[in-house]
């Protein structure tokens, strides 16, 4: 099929505005899938994606559509993840398209992620096809949706297509709009092979399957290719397209979206956004937009039973083969034993990895409180990157600590502005801009430290706005802050699992909260146990567990001496166990409870 009749497009929307349902209807209407293959959320292959109703991995698919002009068209849909953690993957998927369907919910209107995704599409200079979805709902307000399209997104209302993906209304009109409005791919006619990798998955039988879009040249079985970021060469074993299952083809030509299998053994060899070119006749320059994916959030993951360490190491290795953005290295803790320090793209990415460890590998794990990467400047001018409080230098050697920030876009009904301002200030944020969107809603733009929004910010935003607020964010620059390392000492011994880097103004309240929680969960000993929160040499909070006095032989009122001896032996064993950390035995459950409560 000629390139002029190829259309590459993506679907962008806020969470739960009907993106996956619309892709299901498009596949059915173009008869890409048979009646027998039909199922909801067809492109979401993971159980986790189906349960949570989110897309975690991109899923491209090629459809054939006979338009009203009688011509056959090849439509390549690149389904993208919607969450901010995967925004780089979204930007690479959009870079492989010429157009995007922008879905707006007729009942909820424009949300924070709608705005953020439109910005991403605008940066790639894509043609936007607006669709107002869920028009069948009783609460649908078409007039409001049209007004918001014009006022917030600056898109003419008459361009919007009313539709209901669930009921199958407006599907043909959307396909006709894609054919008419989205431009065909442009081919650089210089003969060089240029293809952009926008995702990859690992197949245990065939190795890495790279998802790519061909911009110029052609690629076929036996072609010797080079990855331009790593400069490594491979031989192509197979190329093909998705229909939505993998279907082998002789070659991929300009404008095609498909897959490539070469002799690659792990996803780390394939970098998202990389350019594939021919090894013998390479392109002079790579396609623009490539960058290395760096983890933003770090957390320790430990097996509940220390015997499972090797099994956990194996499980993490398998996950990393499939997900190159996930990083881990071995570390040990006096409290939790041997485990791993893991790097993630964000909090959702961290949740997904932990959930996959539990489900796919049946691992029982504990995770420590998530932290970010801090930039530390020492007095001698040396620069350090610190992701673990243990590695923070002595306070006397520190000139300045800088923390990563985010620029957050928060959409909220007018009634909750005051409470949200208070929440942002509590999280050490600053509101830069307040923009009135319509009669009932406002968009706040705020700068906040990433560390503050990691755990409970989104939950509190939802509870303050009664579920009507939404947020999206982009990563900002590092900025200096008054940060200190807070240690927890139990019976004068520091416990590294509870060490954390906090803002000086919040250290006292956080330390007090942690000490109170530890007092509840650490069992009484036969001696007084002080629990202290310390910053440097000064104690900022303290709780004391009172001593337990018990005469274990009191209940023996006669009988053989061996009964008393047995009880005394049992007590001796208990005392030996108390020496596990300092002289106090902190049970595993205590760690789990404290780490859970600090992430609540």
PDB file of N, CA, C and O in Angstrom, residues 108-173:
ATOM      1  N   UNK A 108     -17.419  15.006  32.405  1.00  0.00           N
ATOM      2  CA  UNK A 108     -16.407  15.594  33.290  1.00  0.00           C
ATOM      3  C   UNK A 108     -15.671  16.773  32.685  1.00  0.00           C
ATOM      4  O   UNK A 108     -15.076  17.576  33.400  1.00  0.00           O
ATOM      5  N   UNK A 109     -15.655  16.866  31.352  1.00  0.00           N
ATOM      6  CA  UNK A 109     -14.976  17.989  30.706  1.00  0.00           C
ATOM      7  C   UNK A 109     -13.464  17.807  30.674  1.00  0.00           C
ATOM      8  O   UNK A 109     -12.945  16.711  30.870  1.00  0.00           O
ATOM      9  N   UNK A 110     -12.759  18.894  30.437  1.00  0.00           N
ATOM     10  CA  UNK A 110     -11.293  18.880  30.338  1.00  0.00           C
ATOM     11  C   UNK A 110     -10.689  18.684  31.728  1.00  0.00           C
ATOM     12  O   UNK A 110     -11.079  19.345  32.679  1.00  0.00           O
ATOM     13  N   UNK A 111      -9.725  17.760  31.839  1.00  0.00           N
ATOM     14  CA  UNK A 111      -9.046  17.487  33.114  1.00  0.00           C
ATOM     15  C   UNK A 111      -7.559  17.813  32.984  1.00  0.00           C
ATOM     16  O   UNK A 111      -7.071  18.118  31.895  1.00  0.00           O
ATOM     17  N   UNK A 112      -6.844  17.694  34.118  1.00  0.00           N
ATOM     18  CA  UNK A 112      -5.429  18.087  34.152  1.00  0.00           C
ATOM     19  C   UNK A 112      -4.597  17.327  33.123  1.00  0.00           C
ATOM     20  O   UNK A 112      -3.761  17.901  32.430  1.00  0.00           O
ATOM     21  N   UNK A 113      -4.832  16.020  33.022  1.00  0.00           N
ATOM     22  CA  UNK A 113      -4.020  15.229  32.110  1.00  0.00           C
ATOM     23  C   UNK A 113      -4.366  15.497  30.650  1.00  0.00           C
ATOM     24  O   UNK A 113      -3.516  15.328  29.779  1.00  0.00           O
ATOM     25  N   UNK A 114      -5.605  15.930  30.388  1.00  0.00           N
ATOM     26  CA  UNK A 114      -5.991  16.309  29.025  1.00  0.00           C
ATOM     27  C   UNK A 114      -5.096  17.447  28.561  1.00  0.00           C
ATOM     28  O   UNK A 114      -4.567  17.439  27.452  1.00  0.00           O
ATOM     29  N   UNK A 115      -4.920  18.449  29.448  1.00  0.00           N
ATOM     30  CA  UNK A 115      -4.103  19.619  29.124  1.00  0.00           C
ATOM     31  C   UNK A 115      -2.646  19.200  28.915  1.00  0.00           C
ATOM     32  O   UNK A 115      -2.000  19.584  27.944  1.00  0.00           O
ATOM     33  N   UNK A 116      -2.122  18.370  29.854  1.00  0.00           N
ATOM     34  CA  UNK A 116      -0.713  17.952  29.781  1.00  0.00           C
ATOM     35  C   UNK A 116      -0.444  17.142  28.513  1.00  0.00           C
ATOM     36  O   UNK A 116       0.562  17.352  27.836  1.00  0.00           O
ATOM     37  N   UNK A 117      -1.359  16.210  28.182  1.00  0.00           N
ATOM     38  CA  UNK A 117      -1.168  15.381  26.984  1.00  0.00           C
ATOM     39  C   UNK A 117      -1.268  16.202  25.704  1.00  0.00           C
ATOM     40  O   UNK A 117      -0.573  15.931  24.723  1.00  0.00           O
ATOM     41  N   UNK A 118      -2.151  17.231  25.720  1.00  0.00           N
ATOM     42  CA  UNK A 118      -2.267  18.099  24.545  1.00  0.00           C
ATOM     43  C   UNK A 118      -0.968  18.885  24.342  1.00  0.00           C
ATOM     44  O   UNK A 118      -0.515  19.070  23.215  1.00  0.00           O
ATOM     45  N   UNK A 119      -0.350  19.333  25.444  1.00  0.00           N
ATOM     46  CA  UNK A 119       0.944  20.035  25.350  1.00  0.00           C
ATOM     47  C   UNK A 119       1.986  19.128  24.705  1.00  0.00           C
ATOM     48  O   UNK A 119       2.754  19.558  23.849  1.00  0.00           O
ATOM     49  N   UNK A 120       2.011  17.840  25.148  1.00  0.00           N
ATOM     50  CA  UNK A 120       2.967  16.878  24.567  1.00  0.00           C
ATOM     51  C   UNK A 120       2.738  16.720  23.065  1.00  0.00           C
ATOM     52  O   UNK A 120       3.688  16.695  22.281  1.00  0.00           O
ATOM     53  N   UNK A 121       1.451  16.622  22.671  1.00  0.00           N
ATOM     54  CA  UNK A 121       1.118  16.457  21.249  1.00  0.00           C
ATOM     55  C   UNK A 121       1.482  17.714  20.454  1.00  0.00           C
ATOM     56  O   UNK A 121       1.973  17.629  19.322  1.00  0.00           O
ATOM     57  N   UNK A 122       1.252  18.887  21.076  1.00  0.00           N
ATOM     58  CA  UNK A 122       1.562  20.157  20.398  1.00  0.00           C
ATOM     59  C   UNK A 122       3.072  20.291  20.175  1.00  0.00           C
ATOM     60  O   UNK A 122       3.517  20.811  19.148  1.00  0.00           O
ATOM     61  N   UNK A 123       3.873  19.807  21.154  1.00  0.00           N
ATOM     62  CA  UNK A 123       5.336  19.866  21.006  1.00  0.00           C
ATOM     63  C   UNK A 123       5.801  19.033  19.809  1.00  0.00           C
ATOM     64  O   UNK A 123       6.796  19.347  19.172  1.00  0.00           O
ATOM     65  N   UNK A 124       5.065  17.949  19.510  1.00  0.00           N
ATOM     66  CA  UNK A 124       5.428  17.080  18.374  1.00  0.00           C
ATOM     67  C   UNK A 124       4.764  17.565  17.080  1.00  0.00           C
ATOM     68  O   UNK A 124       4.907  16.927  16.036  1.00  0.00           O
ATOM     69  N   UNK A 125       4.012  18.679  17.174  1.00  0.00           N
ATOM     70  CA  UNK A 125       3.367  19.289  16.004  1.00  0.00           C
ATOM     71  C   UNK A 125       2.379  18.331  15.333  1.00  0.00           C
ATOM     72  O   UNK A 125       2.357  18.182  14.106  1.00  0.00           O
ATOM     73  N   UNK A 126       1.559  17.652  16.153  1.00  0.00           N
ATOM     74  CA  UNK A 126       0.589  16.684  15.623  1.00  0.00           C
ATOM     75  C   UNK A 126      -0.732  17.361  15.263  1.00  0.00           C
ATOM     76  O   UNK A 126      -1.127  18.356  15.873  1.00  0.00           O
ATOM     77  N   UNK A 127      -1.420  16.781  14.287  1.00  0.00           N
ATOM     78  CA  UNK A 127      -2.782  17.225  13.954  1.00  0.00           C
ATOM     79  C   UNK A 127      -3.729  16.636  15.007  1.00  0.00           C
ATOM     80  O   UNK A 127      -3.727  15.433  15.240  1.00  0.00           O
ATOM     81  N   UNK A 128      -4.547  17.491  15.614  1.00  0.00           N
ATOM     82  CA  UNK A 128      -5.446  17.032  16.692  1.00  0.00           C
ATOM     83  C   UNK A 128      -6.858  16.812  16.146  1.00  0.00           C
ATOM     84  O   UNK A 128      -7.420  17.697  15.477  1.00  0.00           O
ATOM     85  N   UNK A 129      -7.418  15.634  16.430  1.00  0.00           N
ATOM     86  CA  UNK A 129      -8.820  15.340  16.088  1.00  0.00           C
ATOM     87  C   UNK A 129      -9.582  15.247  17.417  1.00  0.00           C
ATOM     88  O   UNK A 129      -9.499  14.236  18.116  1.00  0.00           O
ATOM     89  N   UNK A 130     -10.327  16.315  17.813  1.00  0.00           N
ATOM     90  CA  UNK A 130     -11.027  16.262  19.105  1.00  0.00           C
ATOM     91  C   UNK A 130     -12.282  15.392  19.048  1.00  0.00           C
ATOM     92  O   UNK A 130     -13.033  15.447  18.076  1.00  0.00           O
ATOM     93  N   UNK A 131     -12.482  14.578  20.088  1.00  0.00           N
ATOM     94  CA  UNK A 131     -13.668  13.710  20.185  1.00  0.00           C
ATOM     95  C   UNK A 131     -14.297  13.929  21.558  1.00  0.00           C
ATOM     96  O   UNK A 131     -13.607  13.873  22.580  1.00  0.00           O
ATOM     97  N   UNK A 132     -15.598  14.218  21.573  1.00  0.00           N
ATOM     98  CA  UNK A 132     -16.302  14.331  22.854  1.00  0.00           C
ATOM     99  C   UNK A 132     -17.012  13.001  23.089  1.00  0.00           C
ATOM    100  O   UNK A 132     -17.959  12.649  22.386  1.00  0.00           O
ATOM    101  N   UNK A 133     -16.503  12.254  24.067  1.00  0.00           N
ATOM    102  CA  UNK A 133     -16.949  10.877  24.308  1.00  0.00           C
ATOM    103  C   UNK A 133     -18.032  10.835  25.399  1.00  0.00           C
ATOM    104  O   UNK A 133     -18.224  11.800  26.137  1.00  0.00           O
ATOM    105  N   UNK A 134     -18.707   9.707  25.500  1.00  0.00           N
ATOM    106  CA  UNK A 134     -19.720   9.432  26.533  1.00  0.00           C
ATOM    107  C   UNK A 134     -20.924  10.372  26.419  1.00  0.00           C
ATOM    108  O   UNK A 134     -21.465  10.825  27.424  1.00  0.00           O
ATOM    109  N   UNK A 135     -21.338  10.680  25.165  1.00  0.00           N
ATOM    110  CA  UNK A 135     -22.502  11.570  24.979  1.00  0.00           C
ATOM    111  C   UNK A 135     -23.806  10.879  25.375  1.00  0.00           C
ATOM    112  O   UNK A 135     -24.847  11.521  25.502  1.00  0.00           O
ATOM    113  N   UNK A 136     -23.760   9.527  25.577  1.00  0.00           N
ATOM    114  CA  UNK A 136     -24.966   8.780  25.948  1.00  0.00           C
ATOM    115  C   UNK A 136     -25.288   8.897  27.439  1.00  0.00           C
ATOM    116  O   UNK A 136     -26.363   8.498  27.878  1.00  0.00           O
ATOM    117  N   UNK A 137     -24.342   9.432  28.239  1.00  0.00           N
ATOM    118  CA  UNK A 137     -24.579   9.513  29.687  1.00  0.00           C
ATOM    119  C   UNK A 137     -25.654  10.554  30.011  1.00  0.00           C
ATOM    120  O   UNK A 137     -25.714  11.603  29.374  1.00  0.00           O
ATOM    121  N   UNK A 138     -26.483  10.279  31.035  1.00  0.00           N
ATOM    122  CA  UNK A 138     -27.503  11.278  31.425  1.00  0.00           C
ATOM    123  C   UNK A 138     -26.867  12.600  31.879  1.00  0.00           C
ATOM    124  O   UNK A 138     -27.450  13.663  31.712  1.00  0.00           O
ATOM    125  N   UNK A 139     -25.647  12.515  32.440  1.00  0.00           N
ATOM    126  CA  UNK A 139     -24.996  13.735  32.953  1.00  0.00           C
ATOM    127  C   UNK A 139     -24.153  14.451  31.895  1.00  0.00           C
ATOM    128  O   UNK A 139     -23.439  15.407  32.202  1.00  0.00           O
ATOM    129  N   UNK A 140     -24.190  13.965  30.643  1.00  0.00           N
ATOM    130  CA  UNK A 140     -23.374  14.573  29.578  1.00  0.00           C
ATOM    131  C   UNK A 140     -23.802  16.016  29.329  1.00  0.00           C
ATOM    132  O   UNK A 140     -24.998  16.330  29.286  1.00  0.00           O
ATOM    133  N   UNK A 141     -22.842  16.909  29.164  1.00  0.00           N
ATOM    134  CA  UNK A 141     -23.102  18.325  28.917  1.00  0.00           C
ATOM    135  C   UNK A 141     -22.254  18.756  27.723  1.00  0.00           C
ATOM    136  O   UNK A 141     -21.114  19.201  27.863  1.00  0.00           O
ATOM    137  N   UNK A 142     -22.820  18.597  26.513  1.00  0.00           N
ATOM    138  CA  UNK A 142     -22.078  18.878  25.284  1.00  0.00           C
ATOM    139  C   UNK A 142     -21.678  20.344  25.171  1.00  0.00           C
ATOM    140  O   UNK A 142     -20.575  20.667  24.733  1.00  0.00           O
ATOM    141  N   UNK A 143     -22.589  21.206  25.597  1.00  0.00           N
ATOM    142  CA  UNK A 143     -22.318  22.658  25.506  1.00  0.00           C
ATOM    143  C   UNK A 143     -21.089  23.024  26.350  1.00  0.00           C
ATOM    144  O   UNK A 143     -20.198  23.760  25.921  1.00  0.00           O
ATOM    145  N   UNK A 144     -21.033  22.461  27.574  1.00  0.00           N
ATOM    146  CA  UNK A 144     -19.903  22.723  28.476  1.00  0.00           C
ATOM    147  C   UNK A 144     -18.604  22.186  27.867  1.00  0.00           C
ATOM    148  O   UNK A 144     -17.567  22.862  27.884  1.00  0.00           O
ATOM    149  N   UNK A 145     -18.667  20.979  27.296  1.00  0.00           N
ATOM    150  CA  UNK A 145     -17.471  20.373  26.701  1.00  0.00           C
ATOM    151  C   UNK A 145     -16.962  21.194  25.520  1.00  0.00           C
ATOM    152  O   UNK A 145     -15.751  21.423  25.376  1.00  0.00           O
ATOM    153  N   UNK A 146     -17.900  21.690  24.671  1.00  0.00           N
ATOM    154  CA  UNK A 146     -17.516  22.535  23.532  1.00  0.00           C
ATOM    155  C   UNK A 146     -16.863  23.828  24.010  1.00  0.00           C
ATOM    156  O   UNK A 146     -15.841  24.258  23.464  1.00  0.00           O
ATOM    157  N   UNK A 147     -17.459  24.426  25.037  1.00  0.00           N
ATOM    158  CA  UNK A 147     -16.942  25.700  25.559  1.00  0.00           C
ATOM    159  C   UNK A 147     -15.525  25.501  26.134  1.00  0.00           C
ATOM    160  O   UNK A 147     -14.625  26.314  25.915  1.00  0.00           O
ATOM    161  N   UNK A 148     -15.325  24.387  26.866  1.00  0.00           N
ATOM    162  CA  UNK A 148     -14.004  24.125  27.458  1.00  0.00           C
ATOM    163  C   UNK A 148     -12.958  23.843  26.382  1.00  0.00           C
ATOM    164  O   UNK A 148     -11.806  24.253  26.515  1.00  0.00           O
ATOM    165  N   UNK A 149     -13.365  23.164  25.296  1.00  0.00           N
ATOM    166  CA  UNK A 149     -12.436  22.915  24.192  1.00  0.00           C
ATOM    167  C   UNK A 149     -11.904  24.235  23.638  1.00  0.00           C
ATOM    168  O   UNK A 149     -10.711  24.385  23.384  1.00  0.00           O
ATOM    169  N   UNK A 150     -12.821  25.198  23.481  1.00  0.00           N
ATOM    170  CA  UNK A 150     -12.420  26.489  22.918  1.00  0.00           C
ATOM    171  C   UNK A 150     -11.658  27.338  23.924  1.00  0.00           C
ATOM    172  O   UNK A 150     -10.605  27.904  23.612  1.00  0.00           O
ATOM    173  N   UNK A 151     -12.189  27.414  25.176  1.00  0.00           N
ATOM    174  CA  UNK A 151     -11.592  28.322  26.162  1.00  0.00           C
ATOM    175  C   UNK A 151     -10.263  27.812  26.718  1.00  0.00           C
ATOM    176  O   UNK A 151      -9.323  28.577  26.898  1.00  0.00           O
ATOM    177  N   UNK A 152     -10.186  26.514  27.021  1.00  0.00           N
ATOM    178  CA  UNK A 152      -8.988  25.973  27.689  1.00  0.00           C
ATOM    179  C   UNK A 152      -7.957  25.479  26.681  1.00  0.00           C
ATOM    180  O   UNK A 152      -6.769  25.746  26.822  1.00  0.00           O
ATOM    181  N   UNK A 153      -8.432  24.754  25.652  1.00  0.00           N
ATOM    182  CA  UNK A 153      -7.493  24.112  24.731  1.00  0.00           C
ATOM    183  C   UNK A 153      -7.342  24.859  23.411  1.00  0.00           C
ATOM    184  O   UNK A 153      -6.515  24.474  22.581  1.00  0.00           O
ATOM    185  N   UNK A 154      -8.132  25.900  23.204  1.00  0.00           N
ATOM    186  CA  UNK A 154      -8.078  26.713  21.976  1.00  0.00           C
ATOM    187  C   UNK A 154      -8.300  25.867  20.723  1.00  0.00           C
ATOM    188  O   UNK A 154      -7.628  26.022  19.702  1.00  0.00           O
ATOM    189  N   UNK A 155      -9.258  24.918  20.815  1.00  0.00           N
ATOM    190  CA  UNK A 155      -9.617  24.079  19.664  1.00  0.00           C
ATOM    191  C   UNK A 155     -11.044  24.461  19.244  1.00  0.00           C
ATOM    192  O   UNK A 155     -11.945  24.487  20.090  1.00  0.00           O
ATOM    193  N   UNK A 156     -11.293  24.789  17.966  1.00  0.00           N
ATOM    194  CA  UNK A 156     -12.648  25.172  17.534  1.00  0.00           C
ATOM    195  C   UNK A 156     -13.666  24.061  17.838  1.00  0.00           C
ATOM    196  O   UNK A 156     -13.420  22.891  17.528  1.00  0.00           O
ATOM    197  N   UNK A 157     -14.790  24.428  18.434  1.00  0.00           N
ATOM    198  CA  UNK A 157     -15.800  23.445  18.868  1.00  0.00           C
ATOM    199  C   UNK A 157     -16.385  22.669  17.695  1.00  0.00           C
ATOM    200  O   UNK A 157     -16.731  21.492  17.825  1.00  0.00           O
ATOM    201  N   UNK A 158     -16.479  23.325  16.518  1.00  0.00           N
ATOM    202  CA  UNK A 158     -17.107  22.641  15.366  1.00  0.00           C
ATOM    203  C   UNK A 158     -16.241  21.478  14.852  1.00  0.00           C
ATOM    204  O   UNK A 158     -16.730  20.621  14.106  1.00  0.00           O
ATOM    205  N   UNK A 159     -14.962  21.432  15.242  1.00  0.00           N
ATOM    206  CA  UNK A 159     -14.093  20.321  14.813  1.00  0.00           C
ATOM    207  C   UNK A 159     -14.348  19.046  15.634  1.00  0.00           C
ATOM    208  O   UNK A 159     -13.940  17.958  15.241  1.00  0.00           O
ATOM    209  N   UNK A 160     -15.001  19.208  16.801  1.00  0.00           N
ATOM    210  CA  UNK A 160     -15.184  18.071  17.714  1.00  0.00           C
ATOM    211  C   UNK A 160     -16.221  17.089  17.176  1.00  0.00           C
ATOM    212  O   UNK A 160     -17.256  17.488  16.643  1.00  0.00           O
ATOM    213  N   UNK A 161     -15.935  15.801  17.336  1.00  0.00           N
ATOM    214  CA  UNK A 161     -16.859  14.745  16.892  1.00  0.00           C
ATOM    215  C   UNK A 161     -17.562  14.169  18.118  1.00  0.00           C
ATOM    216  O   UNK A 161     -16.903  13.628  19.013  1.00  0.00           O
ATOM    217  N   UNK A 162     -18.914  14.291  18.204  1.00  0.00           N
ATOM    218  CA  UNK A 162     -19.620  13.666  19.336  1.00  0.00           C
ATOM    219  C   UNK A 162     -19.633  12.151  19.167  1.00  0.00           C
ATOM    220  O   UNK A 162     -19.872  11.646  18.066  1.00  0.00           O
ATOM    221  N   UNK A 163     -19.342  11.424  20.241  1.00  0.00           N
ATOM    222  CA  UNK A 163     -19.257   9.961  20.127  1.00  0.00           C
ATOM    223  C   UNK A 163     -19.570   9.296  21.460  1.00  0.00           C
ATOM    224  O   UNK A 163     -19.569   9.942  22.512  1.00  0.00           O
ATOM    225  N   UNK A 164     -19.843   8.007  21.387  1.00  0.00           N
ATOM    226  CA  UNK A 164     -19.923   7.169  22.590  1.00  0.00           C
ATOM    227  C   UNK A 164     -19.245   5.853  22.239  1.00  0.00           C
ATOM    228  O   UNK A 164     -19.799   5.044  21.497  1.00  0.00           O
ATOM    229  N   UNK A 165     -18.028   5.681  22.757  1.00  0.00           N
ATOM    230  CA  UNK A 165     -17.260   4.467  22.445  1.00  0.00           C
ATOM    231  C   UNK A 165     -17.986   3.225  22.946  1.00  0.00           C
ATOM    232  O   UNK A 165     -17.974   2.174  22.316  1.00  0.00           O
ATOM    233  N   UNK A 166     -18.659   3.363  24.101  1.00  0.00           N
ATOM    234  CA  UNK A 166     -19.351   2.216  24.697  1.00  0.00           C
ATOM    235  C   UNK A 166     -20.506   1.755  23.809  1.00  0.00           C
ATOM    236  O   UNK A 166     -20.700   0.562  23.588  1.00  0.00           O
ATOM    237  N   UNK A 167     -21.262   2.720  23.266  1.00  0.00           N
ATOM    238  CA  UNK A 167     -22.442   2.392  22.459  1.00  0.00           C
ATOM    239  C   UNK A 167     -22.110   2.273  20.967  1.00  0.00           C
ATOM    240  O   UNK A 167     -22.968   1.920  20.159  1.00  0.00           O
ATOM    241  N   UNK A 168     -20.864   2.625  20.588  1.00  0.00           N
ATOM    242  CA  UNK A 168     -20.477   2.539  19.172  1.00  0.00           C
ATOM    243  C   UNK A 168     -20.973   3.703  18.338  1.00  0.00           C
ATOM    244  O   UNK A 168     -21.033   3.617  17.107  1.00  0.00           O
ATOM    245  N   UNK A 169     -21.308   4.831  18.976  1.00  0.00           N
ATOM    246  CA  UNK A 169     -21.798   6.018  18.244  1.00  0.00           C
ATOM    247  C   UNK A 169     -20.590   6.843  17.768  1.00  0.00           C
ATOM    248  O   UNK A 169     -19.660   7.098  18.522  1.00  0.00           O
ATOM    249  N   UNK A 170     -20.632   7.273  16.497  1.00  0.00           N
ATOM    250  CA  UNK A 170     -19.613   8.203  15.980  1.00  0.00           C
ATOM    251  C   UNK A 170     -18.295   7.559  15.590  1.00  0.00           C
ATOM    252  O   UNK A 170     -17.330   8.251  15.273  1.00  0.00           O
ATOM    253  N   UNK A 171     -18.215   6.225  15.574  1.00  0.00           N
ATOM    254  CA  UNK A 171     -16.938   5.546  15.280  1.00  0.00           C
ATOM    255  C   UNK A 171     -16.539   5.774  13.817  1.00  0.00           C
ATOM    256  O   UNK A 171     -15.378   6.074  13.515  1.00  0.00           O
ATOM    257  N   UNK A 172     -17.518   5.662  12.892  1.00  0.00           N
ATOM    258  CA  UNK A 172     -17.201   5.863  11.468  1.00  0.00           C
ATOM    259  C   UNK A 172     -16.744   7.294  11.208  1.00  0.00           C
ATOM    260  O   UNK A 172     -15.804   7.532  10.440  1.00  0.00           O
ATOM    261  N   UNK A 173     -17.400   8.263  11.883  1.00  0.00           N
ATOM    262  CA  UNK A 173     -17.023   9.672  11.704  1.00  0.00           C
ATOM    263  C   UNK A 173     -15.585   9.913  12.157  1.00  0.00           C
ATOM    264  O   UNK A 173     -14.846  10.688  11.545  1.00  0.00           O
TER     265      UNK A 173
END
